[in-house]
CSV table of C-alpha atoms in Angstrom, one decimal:
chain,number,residue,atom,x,y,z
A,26,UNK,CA,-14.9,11.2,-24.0
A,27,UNK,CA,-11.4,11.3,-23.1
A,28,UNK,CA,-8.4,9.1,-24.7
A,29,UNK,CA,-6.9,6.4,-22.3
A,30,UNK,CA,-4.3,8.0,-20.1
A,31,UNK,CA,-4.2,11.2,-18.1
A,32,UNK,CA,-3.2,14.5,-19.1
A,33,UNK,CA,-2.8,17.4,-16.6
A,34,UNK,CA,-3.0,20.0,-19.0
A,35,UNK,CA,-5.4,21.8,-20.1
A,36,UNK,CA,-7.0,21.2,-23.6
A,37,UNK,CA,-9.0,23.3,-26.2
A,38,UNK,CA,-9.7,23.2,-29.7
A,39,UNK,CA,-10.7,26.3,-31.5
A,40,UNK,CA,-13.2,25.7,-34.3
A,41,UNK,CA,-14.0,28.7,-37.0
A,42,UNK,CA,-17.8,28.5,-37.4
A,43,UNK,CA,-20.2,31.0,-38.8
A,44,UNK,CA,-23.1,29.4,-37.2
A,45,UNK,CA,-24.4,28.8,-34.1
A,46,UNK,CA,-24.2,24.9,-33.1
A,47,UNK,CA,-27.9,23.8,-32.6
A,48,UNK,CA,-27.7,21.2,-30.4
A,49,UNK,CA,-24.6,18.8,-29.3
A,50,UNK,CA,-27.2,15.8,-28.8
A,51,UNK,CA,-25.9,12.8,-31.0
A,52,UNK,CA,-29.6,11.5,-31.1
A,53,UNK,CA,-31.0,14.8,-32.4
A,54,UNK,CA,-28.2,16.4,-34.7
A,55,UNK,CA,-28.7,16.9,-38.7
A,56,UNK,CA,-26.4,19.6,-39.1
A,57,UNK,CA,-22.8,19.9,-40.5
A,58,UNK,CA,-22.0,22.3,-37.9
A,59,UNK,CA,-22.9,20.2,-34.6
A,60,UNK,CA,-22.0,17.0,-36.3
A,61,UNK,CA,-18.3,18.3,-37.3
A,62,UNK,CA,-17.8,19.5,-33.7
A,63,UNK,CA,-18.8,16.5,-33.1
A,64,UNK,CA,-16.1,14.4,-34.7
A,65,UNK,CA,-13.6,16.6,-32.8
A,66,UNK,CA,-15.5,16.3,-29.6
A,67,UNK,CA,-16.7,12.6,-29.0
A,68,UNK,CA,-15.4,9.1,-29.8
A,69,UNK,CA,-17.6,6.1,-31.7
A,70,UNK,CA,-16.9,2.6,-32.1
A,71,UNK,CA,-14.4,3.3,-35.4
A,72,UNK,CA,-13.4,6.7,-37.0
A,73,UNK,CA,-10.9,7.9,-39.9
A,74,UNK,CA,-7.5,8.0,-39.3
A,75,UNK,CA,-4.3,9.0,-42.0
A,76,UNK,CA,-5.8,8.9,-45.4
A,77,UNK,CA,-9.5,8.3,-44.4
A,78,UNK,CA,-8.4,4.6,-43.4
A,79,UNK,CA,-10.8,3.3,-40.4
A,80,UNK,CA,-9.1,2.8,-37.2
A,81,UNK,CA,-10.5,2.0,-33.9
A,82,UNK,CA,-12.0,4.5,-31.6
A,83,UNK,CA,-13.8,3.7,-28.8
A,84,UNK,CA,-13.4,0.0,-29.7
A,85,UNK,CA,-10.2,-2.0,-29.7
A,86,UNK,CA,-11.7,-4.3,-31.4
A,87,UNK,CA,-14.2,-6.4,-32.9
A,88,UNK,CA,-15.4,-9.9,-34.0
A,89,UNK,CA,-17.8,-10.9,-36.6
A,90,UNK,CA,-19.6,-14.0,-36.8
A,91,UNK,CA,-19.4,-16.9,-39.4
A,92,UNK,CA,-22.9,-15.4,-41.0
A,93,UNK,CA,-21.8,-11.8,-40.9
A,94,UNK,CA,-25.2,-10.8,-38.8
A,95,UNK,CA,-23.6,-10.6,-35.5
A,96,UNK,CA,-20.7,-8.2,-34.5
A,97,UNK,CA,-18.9,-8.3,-30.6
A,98,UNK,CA,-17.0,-4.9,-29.9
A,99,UNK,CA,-14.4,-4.8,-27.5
A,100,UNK,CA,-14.5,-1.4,-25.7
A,101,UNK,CA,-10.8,0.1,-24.7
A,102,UNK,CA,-10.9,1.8,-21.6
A,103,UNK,CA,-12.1,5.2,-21.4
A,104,UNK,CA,-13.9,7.9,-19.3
A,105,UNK,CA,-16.4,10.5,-19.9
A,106,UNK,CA,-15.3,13.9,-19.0
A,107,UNK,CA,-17.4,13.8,-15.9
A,108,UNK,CA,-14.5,10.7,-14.6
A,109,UNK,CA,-17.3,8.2,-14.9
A,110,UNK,CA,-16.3,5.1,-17.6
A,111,UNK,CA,-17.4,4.6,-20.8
A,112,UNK,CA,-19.6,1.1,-21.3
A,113,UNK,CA,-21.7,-0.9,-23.6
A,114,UNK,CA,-24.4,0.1,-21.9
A,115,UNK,CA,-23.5,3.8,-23.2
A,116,UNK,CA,-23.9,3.1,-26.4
A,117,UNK,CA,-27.0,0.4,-26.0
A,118,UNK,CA,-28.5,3.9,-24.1
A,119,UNK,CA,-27.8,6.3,-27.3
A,120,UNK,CA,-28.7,3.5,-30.2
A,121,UNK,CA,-32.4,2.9,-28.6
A,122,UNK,CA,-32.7,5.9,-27.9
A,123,UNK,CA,-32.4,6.6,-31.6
A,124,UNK,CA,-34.6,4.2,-32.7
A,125,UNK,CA,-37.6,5.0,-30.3
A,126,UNK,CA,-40.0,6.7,-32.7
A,127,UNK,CA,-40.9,9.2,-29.3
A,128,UNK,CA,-37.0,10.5,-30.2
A,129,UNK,CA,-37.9,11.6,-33.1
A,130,UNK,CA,-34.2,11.2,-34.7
A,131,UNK,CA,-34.0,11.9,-38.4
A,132,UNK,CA,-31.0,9.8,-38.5
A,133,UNK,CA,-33.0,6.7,-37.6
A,134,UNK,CA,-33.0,4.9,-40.9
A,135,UNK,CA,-29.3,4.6,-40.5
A,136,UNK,CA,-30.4,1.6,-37.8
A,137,UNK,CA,-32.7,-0.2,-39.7
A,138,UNK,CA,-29.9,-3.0,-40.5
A,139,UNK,CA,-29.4,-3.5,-37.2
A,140,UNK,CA,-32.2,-6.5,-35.8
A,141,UNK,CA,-36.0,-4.8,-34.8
A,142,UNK,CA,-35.1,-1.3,-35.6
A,143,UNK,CA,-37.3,-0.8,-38.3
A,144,UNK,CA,-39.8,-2.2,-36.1
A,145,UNK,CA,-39.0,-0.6,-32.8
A,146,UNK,CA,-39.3,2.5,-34.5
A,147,UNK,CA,-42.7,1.4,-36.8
A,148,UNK,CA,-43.8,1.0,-33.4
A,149,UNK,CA,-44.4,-2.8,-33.4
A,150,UNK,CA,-42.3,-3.7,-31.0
A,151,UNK,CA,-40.9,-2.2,-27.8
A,152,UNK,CA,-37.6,-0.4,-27.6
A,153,UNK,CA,-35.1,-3.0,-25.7
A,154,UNK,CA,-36.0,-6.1,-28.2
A,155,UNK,CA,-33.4,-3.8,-30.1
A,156,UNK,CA,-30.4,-6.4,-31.3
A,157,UNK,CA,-28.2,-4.3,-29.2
A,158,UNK,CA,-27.0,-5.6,-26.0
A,159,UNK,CA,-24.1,-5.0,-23.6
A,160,UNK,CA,-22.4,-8.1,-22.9
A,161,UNK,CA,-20.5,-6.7,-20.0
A,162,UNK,CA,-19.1,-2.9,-19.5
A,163,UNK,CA,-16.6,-3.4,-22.3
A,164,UNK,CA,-18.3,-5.8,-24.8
A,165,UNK,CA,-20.8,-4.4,-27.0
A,166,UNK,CA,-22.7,-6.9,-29.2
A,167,UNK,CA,-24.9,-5.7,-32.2
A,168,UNK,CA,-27.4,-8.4,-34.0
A,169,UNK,CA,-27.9,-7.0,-38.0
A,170,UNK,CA,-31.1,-8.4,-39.7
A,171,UNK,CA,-28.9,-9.5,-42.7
A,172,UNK,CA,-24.9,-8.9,-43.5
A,173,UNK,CA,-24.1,-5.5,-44.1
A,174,UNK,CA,-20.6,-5.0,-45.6
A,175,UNK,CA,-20.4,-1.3,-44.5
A,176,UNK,CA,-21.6,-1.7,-41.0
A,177,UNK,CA,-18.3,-0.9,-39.7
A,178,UNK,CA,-18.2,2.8,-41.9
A,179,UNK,CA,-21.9,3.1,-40.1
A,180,UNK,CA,-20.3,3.4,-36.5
A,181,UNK,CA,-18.7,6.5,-37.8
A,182,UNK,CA,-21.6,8.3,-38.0
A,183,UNK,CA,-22.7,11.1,-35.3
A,184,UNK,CA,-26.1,9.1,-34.7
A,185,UNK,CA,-24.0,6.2,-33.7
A,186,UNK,CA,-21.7,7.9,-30.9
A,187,UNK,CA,-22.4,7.0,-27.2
A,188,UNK,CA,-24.4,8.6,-24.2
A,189,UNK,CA,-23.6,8.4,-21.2
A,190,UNK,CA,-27.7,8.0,-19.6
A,191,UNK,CA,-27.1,8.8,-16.1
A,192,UNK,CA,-25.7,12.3,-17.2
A,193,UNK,CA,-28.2,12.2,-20.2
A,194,UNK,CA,-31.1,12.0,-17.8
A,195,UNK,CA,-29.8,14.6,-15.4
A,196,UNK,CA,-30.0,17.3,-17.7
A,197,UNK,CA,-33.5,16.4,-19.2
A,198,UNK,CA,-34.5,18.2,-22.4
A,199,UNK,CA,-31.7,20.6,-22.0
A,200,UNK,CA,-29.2,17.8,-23.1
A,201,UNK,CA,-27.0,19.5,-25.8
A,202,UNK,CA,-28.3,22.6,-25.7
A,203,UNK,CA,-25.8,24.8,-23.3
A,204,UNK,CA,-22.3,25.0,-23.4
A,205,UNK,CA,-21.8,23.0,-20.3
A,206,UNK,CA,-24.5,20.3,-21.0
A,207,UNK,CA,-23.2,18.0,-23.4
């Protein structure tokens, strides 16, 4: 994900690891190693800024209802490396995925506040009764089963980042495994 704006220069960033990266799939990744290039790499909904204070990322933005259970993101504009935008629909793509129990993402407990998750991935109900849905490209509205006052500090989290499906299902299983396929 690139920052609003262009830039005609190349960019790099030169990480010291001893390990190999296992995968670069936000869905899949339990490691330190993948999930701290991570950070550097991709953009969620809210990250750390100066002093570990939360700042927005990916989102400008966001309102939270009277009852605390529902929260509407307003997405900045942004593109993928590939050009294409990022939307809500990115990240309704990459949070069911992580629910759907055929994923297999360890880091699906981290959902379960979020409405049907628990179930979704107990099987009980199907995938898209998730209480994720894009309002339009840049509006991204999450239903939680009950207030949760760290919610925000959740988005942070590798698990929670955004995929951008049409590339995703290009690249099949191979999706964060190569160098060039993430």
């Amino acid at each position: 994900v690139t920052a609003k704006g262009k830039s005609e220069a190349k960019q790099s960033i030169h990480l010291p690891y001893i390990a190999e990266i296992p995968t670069m799939d936000v869905t899949k990744a339990t490691d330190s190693e993948s999930m701290n290039v991570m950070h550097n790499v991709f953009e969620g909904l809210y990250t750390l800024g100066e002093d570990n204070k939360l700042i927005p990322g990916m989102a400008k933005s966001y309102d939270v209802s009277e009852d605390k259970k529902t929260y509407t993101f307003h997405l900045r504009e942004s593109k993928w490396s590939n050009g294409t935008p990022v939307t809500a629909e990115d990240f309704v793509f990459a949070w069911e995925r992580a629910v759907n129990p055929d994923t297999a993402a360890e880091y699906s407990f981290f959902f379960f506040d979020i409405k049907n998750a628990k179930k979704i991935y107990n099987k009980e109900l199907p995938v898209d009764q998730l209480g994720v849905k894009a309002v339009d490209n840049k509006t991204l509205e999450v239903q939680l089963e009950q207030p949760v006052p760290y919610f925000i500090n959740l988005t942070m989290f590798p698990t929670f980042l955004p995929i951008n499906e049409k590339y995703f299902k290009s690249k099949g299983n191979q999706y964060g495994l190569e160098v060039d396929i993430i």
